[in-house]
Short mmCIF file of C-alpha atoms in Angstrom, two decimals:
data_model
loop_
_atom_site.label_atom_id
_atom_site.label_comp_id
_atom_site.label_asym_id
_atom_site.label_seq_id
_atom_site.Cartn_x
_atom_site.Cartn_y
_atom_site.Cartn_z
CA UNK A 261 75.67 -22.18 177.63
CA UNK A 262 74.92 -26.34 177.51
CA UNK A 263 75.06 -28.90 173.78
CA UNK A 264 74.82 -32.47 173.26
CA UNK A 265 75.56 -33.76 170.29
CA UNK A 266 74.63 -36.98 168.68
CA UNK A 267 76.92 -37.47 165.84
CA UNK A 268 74.83 -40.20 163.76
CA UNK A 269 72.01 -39.70 162.01
CA UNK A 270 70.96 -43.22 161.48
CA UNK A 271 72.65 -46.45 163.16
CA UNK A 272 71.84 -49.77 161.40
CA UNK A 273 72.38 -53.10 163.51
CA UNK A 274 72.02 -57.18 163.06
CA UNK A 275 69.40 -58.50 165.93
CA UNK A 276 71.54 -59.46 168.79
CA UNK A 277 74.45 -57.58 167.59
CA UNK A 278 75.31 -55.05 170.66
CA UNK A 279 74.55 -50.98 169.63
CA UNK A 280 76.00 -48.52 171.00
CA UNK A 281 74.15 -44.77 170.32
CA UNK A 282 76.77 -41.84 170.42
CA UNK A 283 76.47 -38.75 172.91
CA UNK A 284 78.59 -36.15 173.29
CA UNK A 285 77.86 -32.49 175.31
CA UNK A 286 78.68 -29.68 176.66
CA UNK A 287 78.44 -28.04 180.46
CA UNK A 288 79.33 -25.16 182.01
CA UNK A 289 79.62 -27.08 185.06
CA UNK A 290 78.32 -31.25 186.00
CA UNK A 291 75.67 -32.57 184.13
CA UNK A 292 72.27 -34.28 184.69
CA UNK A 293 73.01 -36.26 181.16
CA UNK A 294 69.89 -38.52 179.94
CA UNK A 295 68.64 -40.96 177.71
CA UNK A 296 64.96 -40.92 176.27
CA UNK A 297 63.07 -42.88 173.04
CA UNK A 298 60.94 -41.93 171.07
CA UNK A 299 58.27 -44.66 168.88
CA UNK A 300 56.26 -44.32 166.25
CA UNK A 301 53.99 -41.73 166.42
CA UNK A 302 54.02 -41.48 170.20
CA UNK A 303 55.62 -38.73 173.17
CA UNK A 304 59.72 -39.61 174.83
CA UNK A 305 60.01 -41.79 177.12
CA UNK A 306 62.92 -41.52 180.05
CA UNK A 307 65.46 -44.39 179.87
CA UNK A 308 67.51 -43.93 181.81
CA UNK A 309 69.60 -40.77 183.97
CA UNK A 310 73.13 -40.01 184.90
CA UNK A 311 73.66 -37.69 188.10
CA UNK A 312 76.57 -38.83 190.26
CA UNK A 313 78.39 -42.18 191.50
CA UNK A 314 78.82 -44.94 189.03
CA UNK A 315 79.93 -44.30 185.69
CA UNK A 316 77.66 -47.83 183.92
CA UNK A 317 74.00 -45.83 184.33
CA UNK A 318 71.20 -49.69 183.90
CA UNK A 319 68.11 -48.47 182.70
CA UNK A 320 63.98 -50.15 181.04
CA UNK A 321 63.91 -52.84 178.71
CA UNK A 322 68.13 -52.81 179.49
CA UNK A 323 69.41 -51.11 178.38
CA UNK A 324 72.80 -49.28 179.69
CA UNK A 325 74.58 -46.06 179.93
CA UNK A 326 78.55 -44.89 180.22
CA UNK A 327 79.30 -41.48 181.85
CA UNK A 328 82.94 -40.62 181.18
CA UNK A 329 83.62 -37.20 182.78
CA UNK A 330 87.20 -36.93 180.33
CA UNK A 331 85.65 -37.20 176.58
CA UNK A 332 82.54 -35.93 177.52
CA UNK A 333 80.55 -38.62 176.09
CA UNK A 334 77.59 -39.70 177.99
CA UNK A 335 77.01 -43.34 175.49
CA UNK A 336 73.66 -45.64 174.65
CA UNK A 337 74.24 -49.45 174.94
CA UNK A 338 72.68 -52.83 175.05
CA UNK A 339 74.28 -55.80 174.29
CA UNK A 340 71.80 -57.84 172.39
CA UNK A 341 69.37 -55.97 170.04
CA UNK A 342 65.94 -56.44 169.59
CA UNK A 343 64.09 -56.13 166.65
CA UNK A 344 61.88 -53.58 168.83
CA UNK A 345 64.67 -51.76 169.88
CA UNK A 346 63.80 -49.86 166.27
CA UNK A 347 63.05 -45.92 167.43
CA UNK A 348 64.20 -42.58 167.90
CA UNK A 349 66.45 -42.46 170.87
CA UNK A 350 67.38 -38.03 172.37
CA UNK A 351 70.75 -37.67 174.27
CA UNK A 352 69.93 -34.78 177.15
CA UNK A 353 71.88 -32.63 179.09
CA UNK A 354 70.76 -30.08 181.92
CA UNK A 355 73.68 -28.47 183.91
CA UNK A 356 74.13 -28.74 187.87
CA UNK A 357 73.89 -26.08 188.00
CA UNK A 358 74.65 -23.43 191.24
CA UNK A 359 70.57 -21.78 191.85
CA UNK A 360 67.48 -21.02 190.05
CA UNK A 361 66.13 -22.56 187.08
CA UNK A 362 67.68 -24.70 184.53
CA UNK A 363 66.42 -26.90 181.97
CA UNK A 364 67.03 -29.50 179.69
CA UNK A 365 68.53 -29.12 176.40
CA UNK A 366 67.63 -32.14 173.70
CA UNK A 367 69.99 -33.30 170.99
CA UNK A 368 69.39 -33.96 167.09
CA UNK A 369 68.19 -37.75 167.53
CA UNK A 370 69.72 -40.98 166.31
CA UNK A 371 67.23 -43.47 164.59
CA UNK A 372 68.42 -47.35 165.81
CA UNK A 373 66.97 -49.40 162.85
CA UNK A 374 66.88 -53.27 163.99
CA UNK A 375 67.34 -55.56 161.51
CA UNK A 376 66.32 -58.74 161.48
CA UNK B 49 46.61 -43.37 183.62
CA UNK B 50 48.70 -40.17 184.95
CA UNK B 51 50.16 -38.03 182.50
CA UNK B 52 50.45 -35.31 179.44
CA UNK B 53 47.76 -35.22 177.32
CA UNK B 54 47.32 -32.93 174.22
CA UNK B 55 44.93 -32.18 171.58
CA UNK B 56 44.46 -31.88 169.64
CA UNK B 57 46.34 -35.23 167.84
CA UNK B 58 46.32 -33.33 164.46
CA UNK B 59 45.33 -30.09 162.95
CA UNK B 60 44.95 -28.60 158.75
CA UNK B 61 45.39 -25.35 159.11
CA UNK B 62 45.34 -22.56 156.15
CA UNK B 63 48.28 -19.91 155.80
CA UNK B 64 46.66 -16.86 158.82
CA UNK B 65 44.13 -19.24 160.63
CA UNK B 66 45.38 -19.24 164.48
CA UNK B 67 44.72 -22.12 166.81
CA UNK B 68 45.82 -23.18 169.71
CA UNK B 69 47.16 -26.46 171.11
CA UNK B 70 46.03 -27.88 174.87
CA UNK B 71 47.76 -29.43 177.18
CA UNK B 72 46.58 -30.70 180.43
CA UNK B 73 49.11 -33.03 182.80
CA UNK B 74 47.92 -34.57 186.04
CA UNK B 75 51.12 -35.16 188.03
CA UNK B 76 50.99 -31.89 189.90
CA UNK B 77 54.57 -30.92 188.12
CA UNK B 78 55.53 -27.46 188.34
CA UNK B 79 57.35 -26.86 185.98
CA UNK B 80 55.03 -27.64 181.62
CA UNK B 81 56.64 -26.92 178.39
CA UNK B 82 56.50 -26.10 174.25
CA UNK B 83 58.75 -28.14 172.00
CA UNK B 84 58.24 -29.10 167.97
CA UNK B 85 59.90 -31.69 166.35
CA UNK B 86 61.46 -31.11 162.54
CA UNK B 87 63.62 -33.36 160.68
CA UNK B 88 67.22 -33.88 161.71
CA UNK B 89 66.06 -30.31 164.35
CA UNK B 90 66.07 -32.78 167.77
CA UNK B 91 63.31 -31.26 169.92
CA UNK B 92 63.81 -26.83 170.32
CA UNK B 93 61.77 -25.25 173.34
CA UNK B 94 59.40 -22.43 172.33
CA UNK B 95 57.87 -21.80 175.93
CA UNK B 96 58.55 -22.47 178.71
CA UNK B 97 56.42 -22.53 182.00
CA UNK B 98 59.24 -23.18 185.21
CA UNK B 99 56.46 -22.96 187.91
CA UNK B 100 52.50 -21.32 187.67
CA UNK B 101 52.31 -17.20 187.12
CA UNK B 102 55.90 -17.19 184.85
CA UNK B 103 56.24 -18.10 181.02
CA UNK B 104 59.28 -17.89 180.12
CA UNK B 105 60.66 -17.91 176.08
CA UNK B 106 62.95 -21.27 174.49
CA UNK B 107 65.10 -21.41 171.60
CA UNK B 108 61.84 -20.27 168.74
CA UNK B 109 59.45 -18.28 170.33
CA UNK B 110 58.81 -16.28 167.39
CA UNK B 111 55.29 -16.63 165.90
CA UNK B 112 53.78 -18.75 169.79
CA UNK B 113 51.84 -16.75 172.25
CA UNK B 114 51.80 -19.56 175.60
CA UNK B 115 49.18 -18.62 177.90
CA UNK B 116 49.76 -21.03 182.12
CA UNK B 117 45.96 -21.48 183.09
CA UNK B 118 46.67 -22.36 185.63
CA UNK B 119 48.80 -25.69 187.06
CA UNK B 120 47.85 -28.31 185.11
CA UNK B 121 47.30 -26.65 182.20
CA UNK B 122 49.23 -24.89 179.48
CA UNK B 123 48.26 -24.04 176.50
CA UNK B 124 49.74 -22.60 173.08
CA UNK B 125 49.01 -20.49 170.14
CA UNK B 126 49.74 -19.17 166.95
CA UNK B 127 47.67 -16.13 165.98
CA UNK B 128 48.76 -16.43 162.60
CA UNK B 129 49.55 -19.61 161.16
CA UNK B 130 52.92 -20.26 158.25
CA UNK B 131 53.67 -22.33 157.12
CA UNK B 132 56.93 -22.81 158.77
CA UNK B 133 54.86 -23.75 161.52
CA UNK B 134 54.29 -26.47 159.77
CA UNK B 135 56.11 -29.88 162.99
CA UNK B 136 55.25 -32.03 165.46
CA UNK B 137 54.45 -30.78 169.15
CA UNK B 138 54.83 -31.89 172.06
CA UNK B 139 54.77 -31.09 175.62
CA UNK B 140 56.44 -32.00 179.03
CA UNK B 141 55.80 -31.08 182.40
CA UNK B 142 58.27 -31.91 184.74
CA UNK B 143 58.72 -31.52 188.47
CA UNK B 144 60.33 -27.80 188.84
CA UNK B 145 64.72 -28.41 188.86
CA UNK B 146 63.98 -31.72 189.71
CA UNK B 147 64.34 -31.96 185.89
CA UNK B 148 66.76 -35.19 186.71
CA UNK B 149 63.67 -37.19 187.39
CA UNK B 150 62.69 -36.94 183.72
CA UNK B 151 60.21 -34.85 181.68
CA UNK B 152 56.93 -36.89 180.68
CA UNK B 153 56.30 -35.88 177.23
CA UNK B 154 52.66 -36.10 175.18
CA UNK B 155 51.98 -37.93 172.53
CA UNK B 156 52.07 -34.32 170.33
CA UNK B 157 49.94 -32.94 167.68
CA UNK B 158 50.99 -33.06 163.89
CA UNK B 159 49.98 -29.94 162.43
CA UNK B 160 50.63 -28.62 158.89
CA UNK B 161 49.16 -25.09 157.33
CA UNK B 162 48.87 -25.14 153.99
#
């Protein structure tokens, strides 16, 4: 079974400071990893993904994420936070699998609050 | 604009009433999903349809039924609503076994059962 954990319900950061939203995962094989963002009263929007290759993945709106296989982590980062980054962030994982249909499992979400 | 459309956006039901949530996508995706989102619980998969003609249970299927009407449409039915089904419901779609391209989500249906 695959799973993903987001240990922080909420992260507060001052505008202009770097931010990190943590995610750890568990899969039996190799993972596909994702970050999604949800703004109030909206559906989730795809932010970035790790499939293979470079451990540092760049995505939309200046976000990036670092894949660490030994620590089974995929933390979301941004060098300088904006107030407009305030939203709910979801990490997700899918086992690459050996064939057949594979679903994606989502974490419980982390609320990011950027303080002006 | 291409995407996933959900109707209705809001609904209030009395306990025991039934209703159907509608979802349609125009991206020619094969796979479709229904999730519910509750505070502190994240997204929980109710049912999914990997491809047209197939449906399968997710983590929390009890009290729900689904119909994959065609490639575009995937509906979720509550036969006898209960207060525990008060939630925000999201429909999503993706390419079959190409979920690494990402899911596309609808804007949600906020359901209250009183």
